[in-house]
Amino acid sequence: MRSTPRVAVVTGGSRGIGRAVTRRLTAAGFDVAIIYNADQDEAAATVREVEVAGRTGLALRADIADAPAVRRAFEAVKDRFDGVDVVINSAGIMPLAPIATLDLDDLDRVLRTNVRGAFVVARQAAHSVRDGGAVVLFSTTVTRTHLPNYGAYAATKAAVEGLVPILAKELAGRDITVNAVAPGPTATDLFFEGKPQEAVDRIAGANPMGRLGTPEDIAAVVATITGPARWINGQTIFANGGLA
């Protein structure tokens, strides 16, 4: 066992589920580097939270689909912390429209971020994560519930689910776990955007637990599979309160 803290990289770590994951890993004793793409102020605020909690934080700006930018970000993490133990790819986008009318430019955009971006981060993680570490990608429960208007988003996340067990096998012999977490409807800005209250209430009521998930619910699952649950590997874990 090392005397130094474990180090996590969280993409999309400045907002929503990614920020909750950052907080949870910080509480577990990790130093955390977040990779963000747009909101520098939120990224800086998240780093302050890490540091107030007594750990070391780092914010790095990069488009996750830009392989050279992601490589540079990971190199900066290695320079600062001397290595990486856990990689969480929570960054993603979710344009909604029926398949028949979806703008193909939006399709290209979501494929670039959610598929190419996940692949770029996973590939970099394969080179960077120390033996005994963990990689977590994000899917969605919509790959099971098949809701209208989510065709492009669900297709990209199905691709992520296909990637996970293959990478787990390719990293055999290094004691690195690779899993996906597939949240159900979760109370984030991304979820609430464009939805009237009636729709929010209806979606929450469809869950056997009678509520939306919280970012902290999802962060708890991530903390488990990056910590004590070493025998879970190559899986997609549906964290949705029993929705599907």
XYZ file of C-alpha atoms in Angstrom:
244
model
C 0.000 0.000 0.000
C 1.216 3.489 -0.882
C 1.464 6.203 1.745
C 0.334 8.830 -0.772
C -3.376 9.483 -1.521
C -5.037 7.842 -4.484
C -5.611 10.131 -7.456
C -8.790 10.399 -9.518
C -9.505 12.131 -12.818
C -13.154 13.106 -13.329
C -14.290 14.480 -16.671
C -17.322 16.711 -16.401
C -16.349 17.079 -12.762
C -17.466 20.681 -12.348
C -21.237 20.110 -12.557
C -24.042 17.664 -11.853
C -23.182 14.027 -11.335
C -19.495 14.652 -12.038
C -19.320 17.210 -9.241
C -21.064 14.840 -6.815
C -18.578 12.129 -7.780
C -15.715 14.548 -7.148
C -17.069 15.326 -3.680
C -17.572 11.660 -2.846
C -14.087 10.639 -3.949
C -12.616 13.578 -2.057
C -14.395 12.389 1.100
C -12.883 8.945 0.474
C -9.402 10.471 0.568
C -8.667 10.985 -3.120
C -6.860 13.906 -4.641
C -8.980 14.863 -7.653
C -8.269 16.427 -11.038
C -11.346 17.533 -12.938
C -11.444 17.997 -16.686
C -14.009 20.554 -17.849
C -14.838 22.074 -21.204
C -16.718 25.324 -20.628
C -17.424 26.689 -17.161
C -14.154 27.822 -15.627
C -15.862 29.400 -12.615
C -17.679 26.184 -11.684
C -14.462 24.216 -12.170
C -12.608 26.582 -9.848
C -15.404 26.326 -7.272
C -15.204 22.532 -7.374
C -11.456 22.619 -6.820
C -12.019 24.885 -3.818
C -14.425 22.299 -2.388
C -11.767 19.609 -2.775
C -9.190 21.758 -1.025
C -11.525 22.804 1.807
C -12.041 19.083 2.420
C -8.289 18.706 2.914
C -7.340 17.137 -0.381
C -5.564 18.519 -3.449
C -7.599 19.557 -6.473
C -6.708 20.485 -10.030
C -8.869 21.841 -12.867
C -7.865 21.283 -16.485
C -9.719 22.444 -19.574
C -10.073 19.990 -22.459
C -12.593 18.773 -24.994
C -12.799 15.036 -24.245
C -13.081 14.233 -27.957
C -9.777 16.005 -28.650
C -7.180 13.270 -28.132
C -4.103 15.556 -27.930
C -5.880 17.821 -25.417
C -6.868 14.841 -23.266
C -3.333 13.468 -23.411
C -1.947 16.827 -22.294
C -4.434 16.954 -19.431
C -3.407 13.508 -18.208
C 0.259 14.459 -18.499
C -0.455 17.495 -16.316
C -2.130 15.231 -13.752
C 0.870 12.919 -13.739
C 3.229 15.867 -13.313
C 1.183 17.189 -10.395
C 0.315 13.936 -8.627
C 2.802 11.391 -10.011
C 0.103 9.065 -11.322
C -3.571 8.225 -11.771
C -5.569 5.517 -9.985
C -9.157 6.130 -11.061
C -10.689 7.670 -14.191
C -14.359 8.666 -14.310
C -15.802 9.864 -17.617
C -19.033 11.677 -16.726
C -18.875 14.348 -19.436
C -21.575 14.085 -22.068
C -24.357 15.882 -23.968
C -28.014 14.991 -24.541
C -29.824 16.596 -27.495
C -33.418 15.377 -27.614
C -35.542 14.990 -30.753
C -37.479 12.275 -32.579
C -35.303 10.152 -34.841
C -37.354 11.254 -37.856
C -36.566 14.930 -37.315
C -33.224 14.961 -35.525
C -30.805 17.415 -37.115
C -27.871 15.349 -38.351
C -25.476 18.045 -37.209
C -26.766 17.373 -33.670
C -26.231 13.662 -34.264
C -22.628 14.288 -35.268
C -22.134 16.448 -32.192
C -23.493 13.873 -29.746
C -21.538 11.060 -31.410
C -18.360 13.112 -31.157
C -18.740 13.849 -27.454
C -20.430 10.715 -26.130
C -18.787 8.033 -28.281
C -15.495 9.440 -29.531
C -15.016 11.292 -26.238
C -15.648 8.173 -24.159
C -13.273 6.213 -26.390
C -10.549 8.867 -26.140
C -10.803 8.980 -22.349
C -10.910 5.178 -22.079
C -7.872 4.857 -24.330
C -5.949 7.400 -22.280
C -7.002 5.655 -19.078
C -5.619 2.378 -20.430
C -2.222 4.059 -20.751
C -2.383 6.059 -17.516
C -4.155 4.166 -14.734
C -1.866 2.430 -12.293
C -2.269 -1.272 -11.583
C -5.041 -1.836 -9.075
C -7.052 1.118 -10.361
C -10.481 1.583 -11.887
C -12.163 3.113 -14.938
C -15.827 4.157 -14.941
C -17.729 5.309 -18.016
C -21.329 6.524 -18.043
C -24.295 5.016 -19.866
C -28.008 5.636 -19.256
C -31.094 3.692 -18.225
C -32.707 4.892 -21.480
C -30.920 2.012 -23.212
C -33.574 -0.112 -21.425
C -36.581 2.207 -21.124
C -36.416 3.239 -24.811
C -38.068 6.620 -24.301
C -39.109 8.631 -27.384
C -36.818 11.530 -28.350
C -33.759 9.868 -26.796
C -32.720 7.892 -29.896
C -29.394 9.619 -30.529
C -28.452 9.738 -26.853
C -29.373 6.092 -26.211
C -27.444 4.990 -29.296
C -24.280 6.688 -28.049
C -24.612 5.156 -24.605
C -25.229 1.688 -26.047
C -21.854 2.118 -27.742
C -20.285 2.893 -24.360
C -21.820 -0.249 -22.880
C -20.233 -2.261 -25.686
C -16.835 -0.729 -25.017
C -16.703 -1.530 -21.294
C -16.373 -5.357 -21.193
C -13.867 -5.318 -24.036
C -11.579 -2.847 -22.284
C -11.898 -4.857 -19.067
C -10.583 -7.923 -20.890
C -7.840 -5.974 -22.652
C -6.533 -4.783 -19.272
C -6.371 -8.315 -17.871
C -3.428 -8.934 -15.561
C -3.287 -5.366 -14.209
C -6.049 -5.626 -11.570
C -7.889 -2.700 -13.174
C -11.679 -2.771 -13.166
C -13.699 -1.214 -15.987
C -17.416 -0.609 -15.533
C -20.236 1.624 -16.695
C -22.856 3.286 -14.518
C -26.263 3.839 -16.140
C -28.284 6.390 -14.161
C -32.019 6.749 -14.373
C -33.627 10.199 -14.311
C -31.427 12.272 -12.014
C -32.011 15.766 -10.651
C -29.383 17.716 -12.588
C -29.534 20.841 -14.719
C -29.149 18.630 -17.798
C -32.256 16.642 -16.822
C -34.435 19.640 -15.953
C -33.569 21.627 -19.099
C -36.681 22.185 -21.211
C -38.997 20.009 -19.086
C -42.233 21.419 -17.612
C -42.963 20.538 -13.980
C -45.726 18.144 -15.065
C -43.213 16.104 -17.025
C -40.751 16.086 -14.121
C -43.470 14.883 -11.726
C -44.593 12.178 -14.135
C -41.062 10.861 -14.602
C -40.410 10.872 -10.842
C -43.688 9.052 -10.209
C -42.781 6.259 -12.631
C -40.024 5.156 -10.278
C -40.970 2.562 -7.594
C -39.230 4.828 -5.054
C -41.385 7.776 -6.094
C -38.641 10.288 -6.752
C -35.846 11.318 -9.063
C -32.360 10.110 -8.340
C -29.874 12.580 -6.941
C -26.296 13.111 -8.085
C -25.256 11.785 -4.687
C -27.127 8.515 -5.354
C -25.049 7.992 -8.474
C -21.811 9.089 -6.791
C -22.339 6.413 -4.144
C -22.383 3.724 -6.839
C -19.214 5.125 -8.415
C -17.479 5.195 -5.029
C -18.349 1.548 -4.458
C -17.000 0.245 -7.744
C -13.844 2.336 -7.527
C -13.228 1.237 -3.949
C -14.247 -1.975 -2.177
C -16.235 -3.687 -4.960
C -13.259 -5.110 -6.845
C -15.131 -8.191 -8.072
C -17.456 -6.097 -10.247
C -15.715 -5.800 -13.597
C -16.808 -5.386 -17.209
C -20.387 -4.580 -16.170
C -23.028 -1.920 -16.716
C -24.676 -1.074 -13.402
C -28.168 0.407 -13.657
C -28.620 2.967 -10.870
C -32.241 3.976 -11.259
C -34.214 3.076 -8.129
C -35.935 0.172 -9.890
C -37.215 2.078 -12.925
C -36.111 -0.654 -15.334
